[in-house]
Tab-separated table of C-alpha atoms and ligand atoms in Angstrom:
chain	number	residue	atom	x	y	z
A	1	UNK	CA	-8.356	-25.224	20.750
A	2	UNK	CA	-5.059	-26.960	19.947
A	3	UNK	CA	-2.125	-26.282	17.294
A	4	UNK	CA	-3.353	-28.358	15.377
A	5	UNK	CA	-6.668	-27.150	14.855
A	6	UNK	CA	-7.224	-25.268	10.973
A	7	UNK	CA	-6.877	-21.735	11.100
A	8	UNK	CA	-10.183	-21.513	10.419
A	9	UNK	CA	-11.518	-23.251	13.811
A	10	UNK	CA	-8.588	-20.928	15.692
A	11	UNK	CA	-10.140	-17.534	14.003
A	12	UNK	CA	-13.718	-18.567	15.140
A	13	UNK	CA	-12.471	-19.554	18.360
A	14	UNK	CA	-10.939	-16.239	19.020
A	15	UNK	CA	-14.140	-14.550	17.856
A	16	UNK	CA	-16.179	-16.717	19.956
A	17	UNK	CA	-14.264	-16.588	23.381
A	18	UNK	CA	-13.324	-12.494	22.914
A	19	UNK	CA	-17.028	-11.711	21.871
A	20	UNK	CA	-17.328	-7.866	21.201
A	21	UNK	CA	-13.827	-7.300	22.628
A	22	UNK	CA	-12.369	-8.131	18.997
A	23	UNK	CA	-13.520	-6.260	16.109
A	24	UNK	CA	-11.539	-7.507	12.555
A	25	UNK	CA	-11.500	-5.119	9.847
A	26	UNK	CA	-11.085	-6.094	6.066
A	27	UNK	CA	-10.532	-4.174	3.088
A	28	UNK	CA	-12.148	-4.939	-0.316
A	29	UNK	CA	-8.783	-6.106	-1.365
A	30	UNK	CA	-7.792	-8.812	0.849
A	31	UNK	CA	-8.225	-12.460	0.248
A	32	UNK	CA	-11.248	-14.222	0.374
A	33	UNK	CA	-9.709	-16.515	2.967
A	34	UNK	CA	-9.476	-13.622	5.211
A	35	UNK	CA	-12.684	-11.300	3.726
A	36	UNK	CA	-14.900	-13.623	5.342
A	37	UNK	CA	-13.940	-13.353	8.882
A	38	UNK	CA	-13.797	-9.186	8.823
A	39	UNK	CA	-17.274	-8.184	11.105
A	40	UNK	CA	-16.659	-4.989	8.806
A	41	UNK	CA	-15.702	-4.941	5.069
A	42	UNK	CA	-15.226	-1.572	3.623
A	43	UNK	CA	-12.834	0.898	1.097
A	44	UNK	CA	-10.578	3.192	3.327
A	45	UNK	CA	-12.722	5.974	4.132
A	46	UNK	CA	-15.869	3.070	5.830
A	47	UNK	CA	-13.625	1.479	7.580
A	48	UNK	CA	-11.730	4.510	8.841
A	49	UNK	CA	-15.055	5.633	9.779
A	50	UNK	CA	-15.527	2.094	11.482
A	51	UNK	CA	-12.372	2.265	13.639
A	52	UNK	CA	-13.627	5.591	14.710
A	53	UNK	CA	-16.970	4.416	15.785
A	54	UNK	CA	-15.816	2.052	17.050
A	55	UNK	CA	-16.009	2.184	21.101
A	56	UNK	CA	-16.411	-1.717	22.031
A	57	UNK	CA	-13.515	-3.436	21.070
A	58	UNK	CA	-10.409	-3.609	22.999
A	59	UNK	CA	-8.611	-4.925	20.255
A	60	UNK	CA	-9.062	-3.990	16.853
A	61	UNK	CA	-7.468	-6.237	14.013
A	62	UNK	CA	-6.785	-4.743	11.224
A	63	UNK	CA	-6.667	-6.976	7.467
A	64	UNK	CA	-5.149	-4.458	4.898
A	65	UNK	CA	-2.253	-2.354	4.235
A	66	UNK	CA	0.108	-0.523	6.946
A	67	UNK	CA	-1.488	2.994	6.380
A	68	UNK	CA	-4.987	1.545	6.722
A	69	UNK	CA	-4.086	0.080	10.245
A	70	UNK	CA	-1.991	3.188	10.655
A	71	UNK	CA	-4.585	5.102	10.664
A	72	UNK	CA	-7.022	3.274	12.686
A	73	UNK	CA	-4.454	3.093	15.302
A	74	UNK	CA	-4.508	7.093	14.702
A	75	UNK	CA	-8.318	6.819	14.976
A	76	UNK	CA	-8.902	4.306	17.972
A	77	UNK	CA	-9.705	5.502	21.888
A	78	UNK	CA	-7.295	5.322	24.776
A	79	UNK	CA	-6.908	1.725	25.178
A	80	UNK	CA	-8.244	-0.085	22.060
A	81	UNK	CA	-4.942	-1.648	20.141
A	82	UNK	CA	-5.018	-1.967	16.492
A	83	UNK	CA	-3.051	-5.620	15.385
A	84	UNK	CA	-2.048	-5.640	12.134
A	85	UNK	CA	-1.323	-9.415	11.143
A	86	UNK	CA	1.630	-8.541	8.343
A	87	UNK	CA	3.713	-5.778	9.115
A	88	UNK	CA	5.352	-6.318	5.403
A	89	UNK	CA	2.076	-5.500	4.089
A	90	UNK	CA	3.339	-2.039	3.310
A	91	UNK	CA	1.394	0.534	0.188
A	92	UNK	CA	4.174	0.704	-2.560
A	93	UNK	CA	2.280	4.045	-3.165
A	94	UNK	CA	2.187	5.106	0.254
A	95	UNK	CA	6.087	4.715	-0.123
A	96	UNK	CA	6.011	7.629	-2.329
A	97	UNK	CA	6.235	10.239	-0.361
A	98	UNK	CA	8.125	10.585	2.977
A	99	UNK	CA	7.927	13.371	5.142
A	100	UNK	CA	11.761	14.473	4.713
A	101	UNK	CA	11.208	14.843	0.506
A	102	UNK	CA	7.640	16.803	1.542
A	103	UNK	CA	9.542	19.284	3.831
A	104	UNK	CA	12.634	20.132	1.616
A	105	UNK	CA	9.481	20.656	-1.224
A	106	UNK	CA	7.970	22.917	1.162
A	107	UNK	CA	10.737	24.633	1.647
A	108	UNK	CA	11.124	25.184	-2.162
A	109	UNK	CA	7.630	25.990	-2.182
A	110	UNK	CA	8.296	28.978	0.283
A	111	UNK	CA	11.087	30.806	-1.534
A	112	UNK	CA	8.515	31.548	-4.195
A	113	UNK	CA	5.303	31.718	-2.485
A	114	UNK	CA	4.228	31.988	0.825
A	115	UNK	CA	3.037	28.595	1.795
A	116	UNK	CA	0.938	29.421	5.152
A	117	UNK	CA	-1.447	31.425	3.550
A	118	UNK	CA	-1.084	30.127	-0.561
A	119	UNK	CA	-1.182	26.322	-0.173
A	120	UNK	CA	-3.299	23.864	1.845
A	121	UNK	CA	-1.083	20.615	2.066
A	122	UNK	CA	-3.783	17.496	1.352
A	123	UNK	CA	-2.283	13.841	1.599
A	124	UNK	CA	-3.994	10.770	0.196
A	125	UNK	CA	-4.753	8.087	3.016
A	126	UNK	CA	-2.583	5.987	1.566
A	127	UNK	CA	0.845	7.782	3.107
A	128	UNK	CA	3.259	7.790	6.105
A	129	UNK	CA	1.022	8.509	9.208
A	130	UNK	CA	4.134	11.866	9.332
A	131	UNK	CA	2.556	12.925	6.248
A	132	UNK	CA	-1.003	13.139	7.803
A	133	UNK	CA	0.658	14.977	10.389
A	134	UNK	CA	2.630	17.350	8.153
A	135	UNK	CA	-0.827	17.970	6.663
A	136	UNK	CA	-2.507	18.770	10.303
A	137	UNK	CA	-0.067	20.994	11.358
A	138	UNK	CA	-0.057	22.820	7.988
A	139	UNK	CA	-3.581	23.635	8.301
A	140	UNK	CA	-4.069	20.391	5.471
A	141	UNK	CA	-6.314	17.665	5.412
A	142	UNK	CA	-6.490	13.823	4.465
A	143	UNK	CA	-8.897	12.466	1.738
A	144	UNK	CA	-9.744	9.225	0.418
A	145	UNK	CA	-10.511	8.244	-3.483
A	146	UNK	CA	-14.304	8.461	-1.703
A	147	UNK	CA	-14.050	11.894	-0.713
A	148	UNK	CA	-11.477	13.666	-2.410
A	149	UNK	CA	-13.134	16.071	-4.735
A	150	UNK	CA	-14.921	17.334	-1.266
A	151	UNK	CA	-11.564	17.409	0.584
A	152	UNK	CA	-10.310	19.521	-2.747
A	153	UNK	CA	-13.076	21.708	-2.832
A	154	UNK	CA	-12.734	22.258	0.639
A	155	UNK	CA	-9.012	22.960	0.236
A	156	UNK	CA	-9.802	25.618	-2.458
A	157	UNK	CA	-11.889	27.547	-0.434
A	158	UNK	CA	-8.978	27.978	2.610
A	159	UNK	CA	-5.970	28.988	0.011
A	160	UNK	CA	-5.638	29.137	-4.098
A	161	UNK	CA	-3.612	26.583	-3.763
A	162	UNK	CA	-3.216	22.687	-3.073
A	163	UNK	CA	-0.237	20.958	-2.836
A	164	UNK	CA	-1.525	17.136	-3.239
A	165	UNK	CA	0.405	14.177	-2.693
A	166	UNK	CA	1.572	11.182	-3.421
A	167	UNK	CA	-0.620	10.088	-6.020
A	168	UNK	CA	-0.401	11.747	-8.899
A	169	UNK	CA	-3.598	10.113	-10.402
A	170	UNK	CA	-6.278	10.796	-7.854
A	171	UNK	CA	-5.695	14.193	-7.602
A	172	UNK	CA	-5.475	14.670	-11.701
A	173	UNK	CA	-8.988	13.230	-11.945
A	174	UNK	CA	-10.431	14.695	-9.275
A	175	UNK	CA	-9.121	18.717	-10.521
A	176	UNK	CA	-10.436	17.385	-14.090
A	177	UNK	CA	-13.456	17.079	-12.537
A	178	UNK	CA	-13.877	19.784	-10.736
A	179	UNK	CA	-12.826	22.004	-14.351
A	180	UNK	CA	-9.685	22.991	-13.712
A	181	UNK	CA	-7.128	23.004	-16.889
A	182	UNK	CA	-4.487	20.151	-16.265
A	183	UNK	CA	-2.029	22.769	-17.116
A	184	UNK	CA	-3.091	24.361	-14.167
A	185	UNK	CA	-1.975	20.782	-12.055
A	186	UNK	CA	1.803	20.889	-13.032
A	187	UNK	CA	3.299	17.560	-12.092
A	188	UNK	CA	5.761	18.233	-8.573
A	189	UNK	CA	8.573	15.603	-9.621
A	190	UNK	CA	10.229	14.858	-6.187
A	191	UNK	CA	13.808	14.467	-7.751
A	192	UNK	CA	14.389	17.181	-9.645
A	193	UNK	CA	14.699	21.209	-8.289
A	194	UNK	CA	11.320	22.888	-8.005
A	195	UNK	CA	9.884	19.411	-8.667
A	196	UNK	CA	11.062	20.102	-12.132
A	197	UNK	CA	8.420	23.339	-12.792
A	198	UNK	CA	9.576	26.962	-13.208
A	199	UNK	CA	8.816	29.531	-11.368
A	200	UNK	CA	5.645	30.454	-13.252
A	201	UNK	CA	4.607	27.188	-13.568
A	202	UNK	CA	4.549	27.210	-9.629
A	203	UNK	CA	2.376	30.830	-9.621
A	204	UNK	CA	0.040	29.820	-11.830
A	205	UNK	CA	-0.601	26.484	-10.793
A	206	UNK	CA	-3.735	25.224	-8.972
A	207	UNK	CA	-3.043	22.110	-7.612
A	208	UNK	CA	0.655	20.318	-7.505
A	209	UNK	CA	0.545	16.742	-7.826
A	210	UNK	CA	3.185	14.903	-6.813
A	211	UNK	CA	4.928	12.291	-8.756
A	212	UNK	CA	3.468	9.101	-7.327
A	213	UNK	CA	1.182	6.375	-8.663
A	214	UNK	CA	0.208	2.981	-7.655
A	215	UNK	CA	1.089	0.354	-9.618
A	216	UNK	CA	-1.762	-1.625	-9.896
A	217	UNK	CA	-4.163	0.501	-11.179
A	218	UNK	CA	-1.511	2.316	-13.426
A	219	UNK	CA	-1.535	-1.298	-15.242
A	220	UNK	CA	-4.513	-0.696	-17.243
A	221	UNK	CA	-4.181	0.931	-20.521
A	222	UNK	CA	-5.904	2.978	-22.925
A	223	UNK	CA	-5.487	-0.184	-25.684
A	224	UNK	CA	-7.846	-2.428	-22.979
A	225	UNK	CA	-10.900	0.359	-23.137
A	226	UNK	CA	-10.335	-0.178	-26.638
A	227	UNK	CA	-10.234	-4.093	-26.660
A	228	UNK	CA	-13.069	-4.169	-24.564
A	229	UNK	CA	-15.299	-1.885	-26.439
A	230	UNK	CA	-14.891	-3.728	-29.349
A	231	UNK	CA	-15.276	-6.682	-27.650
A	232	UNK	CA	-18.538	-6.202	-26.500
A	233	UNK	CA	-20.298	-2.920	-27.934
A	234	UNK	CA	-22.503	-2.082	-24.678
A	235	UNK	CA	-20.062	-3.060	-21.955
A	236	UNK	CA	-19.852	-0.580	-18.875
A	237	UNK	CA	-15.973	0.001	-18.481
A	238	UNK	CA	-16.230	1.267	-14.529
A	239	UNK	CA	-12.332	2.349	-13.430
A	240	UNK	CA	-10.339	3.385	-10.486
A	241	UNK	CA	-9.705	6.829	-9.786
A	242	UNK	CA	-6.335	5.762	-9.490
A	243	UNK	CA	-5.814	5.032	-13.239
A	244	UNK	CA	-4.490	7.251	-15.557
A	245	UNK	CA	-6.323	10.063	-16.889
A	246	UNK	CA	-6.647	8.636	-20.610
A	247	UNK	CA	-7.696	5.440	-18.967
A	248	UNK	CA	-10.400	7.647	-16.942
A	249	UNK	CA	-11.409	9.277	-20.056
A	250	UNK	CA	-12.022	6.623	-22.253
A	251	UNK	CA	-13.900	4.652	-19.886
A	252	UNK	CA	-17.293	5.290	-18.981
A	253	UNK	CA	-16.719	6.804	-15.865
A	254	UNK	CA	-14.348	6.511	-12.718
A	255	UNK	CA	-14.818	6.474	-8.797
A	256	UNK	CA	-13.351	4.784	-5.709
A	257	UNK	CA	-13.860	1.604	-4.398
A	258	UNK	CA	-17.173	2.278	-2.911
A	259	UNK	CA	-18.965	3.646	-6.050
A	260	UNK	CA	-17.727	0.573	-8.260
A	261	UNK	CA	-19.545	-2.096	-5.620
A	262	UNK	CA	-22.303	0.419	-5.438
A	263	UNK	CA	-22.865	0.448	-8.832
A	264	UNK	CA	-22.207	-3.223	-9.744
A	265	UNK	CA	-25.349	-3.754	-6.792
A	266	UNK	CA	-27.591	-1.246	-8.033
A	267	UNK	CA	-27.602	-2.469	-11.998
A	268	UNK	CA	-29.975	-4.742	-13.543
A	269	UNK	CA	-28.987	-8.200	-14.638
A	270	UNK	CA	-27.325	-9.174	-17.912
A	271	UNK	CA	-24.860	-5.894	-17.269
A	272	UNK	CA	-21.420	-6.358	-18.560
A	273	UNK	CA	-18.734	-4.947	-17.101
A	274	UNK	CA	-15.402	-4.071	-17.615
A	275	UNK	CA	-13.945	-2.869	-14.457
A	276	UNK	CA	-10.110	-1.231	-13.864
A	277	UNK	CA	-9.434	-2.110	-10.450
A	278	UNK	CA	-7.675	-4.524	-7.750
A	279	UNK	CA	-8.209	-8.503	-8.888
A	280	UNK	CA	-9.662	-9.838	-5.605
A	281	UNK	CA	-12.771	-7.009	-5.513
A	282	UNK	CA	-13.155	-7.981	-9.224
A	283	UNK	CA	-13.552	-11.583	-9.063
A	284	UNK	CA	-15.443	-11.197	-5.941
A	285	UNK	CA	-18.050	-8.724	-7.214
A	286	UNK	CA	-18.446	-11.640	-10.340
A	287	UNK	CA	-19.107	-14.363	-7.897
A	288	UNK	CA	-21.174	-12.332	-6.253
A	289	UNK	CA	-23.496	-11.420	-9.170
A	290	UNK	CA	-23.877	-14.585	-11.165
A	291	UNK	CA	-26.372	-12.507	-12.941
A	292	UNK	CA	-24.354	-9.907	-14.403
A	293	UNK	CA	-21.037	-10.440	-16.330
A	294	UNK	CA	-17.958	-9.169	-14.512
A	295	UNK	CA	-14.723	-9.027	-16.083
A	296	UNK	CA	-11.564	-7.548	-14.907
A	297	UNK	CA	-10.684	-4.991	-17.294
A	298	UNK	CA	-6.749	-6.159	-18.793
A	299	UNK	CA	-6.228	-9.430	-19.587
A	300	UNK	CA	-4.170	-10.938	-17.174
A	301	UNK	CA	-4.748	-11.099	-13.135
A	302	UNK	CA	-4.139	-7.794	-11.722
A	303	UNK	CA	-3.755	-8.201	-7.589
A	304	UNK	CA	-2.055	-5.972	-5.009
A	305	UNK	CA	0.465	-8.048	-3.985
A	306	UNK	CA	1.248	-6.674	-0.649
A	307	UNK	CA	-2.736	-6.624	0.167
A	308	UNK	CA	-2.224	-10.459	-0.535
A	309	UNK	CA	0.095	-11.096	2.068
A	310	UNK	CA	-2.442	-11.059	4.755
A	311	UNK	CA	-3.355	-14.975	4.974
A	312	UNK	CA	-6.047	-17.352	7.107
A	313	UNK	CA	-3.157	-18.328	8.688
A	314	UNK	CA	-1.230	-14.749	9.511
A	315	UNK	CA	-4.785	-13.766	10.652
A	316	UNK	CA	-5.099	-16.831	12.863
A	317	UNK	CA	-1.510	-15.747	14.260
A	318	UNK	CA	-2.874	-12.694	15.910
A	319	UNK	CA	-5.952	-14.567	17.192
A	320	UNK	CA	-3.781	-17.223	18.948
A	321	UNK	CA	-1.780	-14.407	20.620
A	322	UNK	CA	-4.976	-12.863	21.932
A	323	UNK	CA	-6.308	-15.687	23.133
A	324	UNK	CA	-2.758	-16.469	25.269
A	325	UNK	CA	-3.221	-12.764	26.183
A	326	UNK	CA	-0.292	-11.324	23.859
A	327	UNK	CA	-0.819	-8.708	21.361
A	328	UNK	CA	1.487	-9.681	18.056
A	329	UNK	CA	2.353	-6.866	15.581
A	330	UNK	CA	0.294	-3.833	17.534
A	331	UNK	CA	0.620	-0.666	15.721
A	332	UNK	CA	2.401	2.081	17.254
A	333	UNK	CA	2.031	5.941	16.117
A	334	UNK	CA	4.706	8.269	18.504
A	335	UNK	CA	2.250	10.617	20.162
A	336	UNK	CA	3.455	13.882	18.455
A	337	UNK	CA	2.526	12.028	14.967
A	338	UNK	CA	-0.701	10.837	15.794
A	339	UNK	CA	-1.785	14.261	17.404
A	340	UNK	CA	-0.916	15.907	14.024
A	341	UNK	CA	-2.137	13.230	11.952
A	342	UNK	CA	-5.950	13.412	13.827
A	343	UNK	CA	-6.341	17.307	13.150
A	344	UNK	CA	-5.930	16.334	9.113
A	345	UNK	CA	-8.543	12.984	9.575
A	346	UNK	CA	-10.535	14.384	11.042
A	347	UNK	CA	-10.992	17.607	8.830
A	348	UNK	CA	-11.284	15.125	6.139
A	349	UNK	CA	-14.027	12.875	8.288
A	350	UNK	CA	-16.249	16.555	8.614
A	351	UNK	CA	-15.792	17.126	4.769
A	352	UNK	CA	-19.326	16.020	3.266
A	353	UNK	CA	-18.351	13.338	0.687
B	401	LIG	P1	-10.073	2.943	-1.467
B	401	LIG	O1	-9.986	4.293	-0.799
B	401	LIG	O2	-10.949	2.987	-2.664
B	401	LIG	O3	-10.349	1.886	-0.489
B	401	LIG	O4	-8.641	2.688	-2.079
B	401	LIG	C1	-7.556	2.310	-1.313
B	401	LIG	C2	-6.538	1.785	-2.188
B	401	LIG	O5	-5.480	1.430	-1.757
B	401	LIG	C3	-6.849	1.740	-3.609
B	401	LIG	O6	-5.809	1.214	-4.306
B	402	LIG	FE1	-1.429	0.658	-2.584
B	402	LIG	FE2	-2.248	0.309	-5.104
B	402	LIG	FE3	-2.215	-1.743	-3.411
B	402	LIG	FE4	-4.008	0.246	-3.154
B	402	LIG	S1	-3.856	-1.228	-4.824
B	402	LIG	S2	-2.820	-0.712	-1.505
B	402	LIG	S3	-2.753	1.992	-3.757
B	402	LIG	S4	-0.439	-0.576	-4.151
């Protein structure tokens, strides 16, 4: 290999010479550039579950956002290094929420209720790996869009209440779900005193849903069901359970990554789809299926930029590095964190989803 091989011929090199010692992991998301060198594809929860089965590799490269390789760094044995290829590939979600906003919340929290035994903390994956830890050490788990209504059911059963952050979304569809009134699910708006509730609102509530959202799902509207529909009488709108809740409820039904892909596989050809999620996945899934027709559901490209960031040539970065024996961008979790943060993944990776 040379510099001025592609980064194509440097990836495969890498692969080739390091055998089983590399493992690269790639969410839906990312590129197609990079997609196709990942030995495992997946939504959060799979490849969570991949890092964690994982007991090969030495070195683990992760193609996604900082939580994701956050928490397979959280995940991985003694030894095994999780690269991440572009450490400004951060979740504008996962941003949300930081574990100094969560405590002072708490804190408010306790002068009205008493939190230890009346609210199990739950954080979506995408957060701080501190807020994972906040969760484990406040007898809280993780979820994923995958698993969350089991994660939530779970939660109910330890204490009446759930305190659910940082996106606001998820954990509205999921309680709708599961029947619970949204005014039961007050909104906990980070900014304002008693995240801008009264103390009733607070008692009675069932789950508190913090006031985060991710902007790329929030993007799709109630008018493009609508435009859709009449577009095309039978099309199957399929969203993100990350859109809004009016989205979610005019379309024909919602679910996480995983379920959209499952479904798209499983239906006969000649389906039309409209589908509310990330662009990559979406054109993917099209190309895939040449049989079916795929559309993105709004009418202009909708991609995560930060999940776009990872390139052929930032992957082939870390690849070079290994194969000079240097480990560029390796994730680091402070001990305390990570201890915390595995309690709350790993109640979330016993919760049946
Ligand atoms: P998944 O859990 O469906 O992979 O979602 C992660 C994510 O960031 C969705 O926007
Ligand atoms: Fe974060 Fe949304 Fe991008 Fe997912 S799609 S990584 S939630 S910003």
């Amino acid at each position: 290999m040379n510099a001025q091989d592609t980064p194509e011929r440097r990836i495969q090199t890498a692969k080739e010479r390091l055998g089983n010692q590399l493992v690269i992991l790639g969410h839906h998301y990312q590129r197609d550039e990079v997609i196709r060198f990942a030995d495992f594809r997946g939504d959060s929860l799979k490849l969570a579950r991949d890092a964690a089965g994982n007991r090969d590799a030495k070195f683990i490269i992760f193609c996604g956002v900082h939580f994701m390789a956050e928490t397979a760094a959280i995940l991985a044995r003694p030894g095994q290094v999780v690269l991440f290829p572009e450490p400004e590939a951060l979740c504008p979600l996962a941003e949300q929420a930081d574990l100094l906003t969560v405590e002072s919340a708490w804190r408010e929290l306790g002068a009205i209720l008493e939190v230890e035994r009346d609210i199990v903390p739950v954080t979506y994956v995408n957060s701080e790996a501190t807020l994972k830890a906040f969760c484990g050490i406040h007898g809280g788990s993780v979820c994923t869009s995958s698993n969350a209504r089991g994660v939530l059911e779970w939660a109910r059963g330890q204490r009446p209440k759930t305190f659910f952050f940082p996106d606001q979304h998820l954990g509205r569809n999921t309680g709708v779900r599961m029947g619970i009134p949204l005014e039961r699910m007050p909104l906990w708006d980070p900014r304002q005193d008693l995240g801008g509730n009264d103390r009733e609102n607070i008692k009675t509530a069932e789950i508190l849903l913090w006031k985060g959202w991710c902007y790329v799902h929030q993007r799709f509207l109630p008018a493009h069901v609508l435009a859709a529909r009449k577009a095309h009488p039978a099309v199957r709108v399929w969203v993100h359970l990350e859109c809004t809740q009016e989205v979610v409820r005019l379309a024909d039904d919602a679910g996480s990554t995983a379920d959209i892909i499952r479904l798209v596989e499983d239906a006969p050809a000649g389906t039309r789809w409209a589908i509310g999620t990330e662009g990559n996945l979406v054109k993917r899934l099209a190309r895939e299926h040449p049989d079916q027709e795929i559309h993105l559901l709004s009418p202009t490209p909708n991609n995560c930029m930060t999940m776009n960031k990872t390139t052929m040539e930032s992957l082939a970065r870390i690849t070079d590095g290994l194969l000079r024996g240097e480990c560029i961008h390796p994730i680091q979790v402070p001990q305390d964190v990570a201890e915390g943060a595995r309690m709350a993944l790993h109640r979330m990776l016993e919760v049946r989803s």
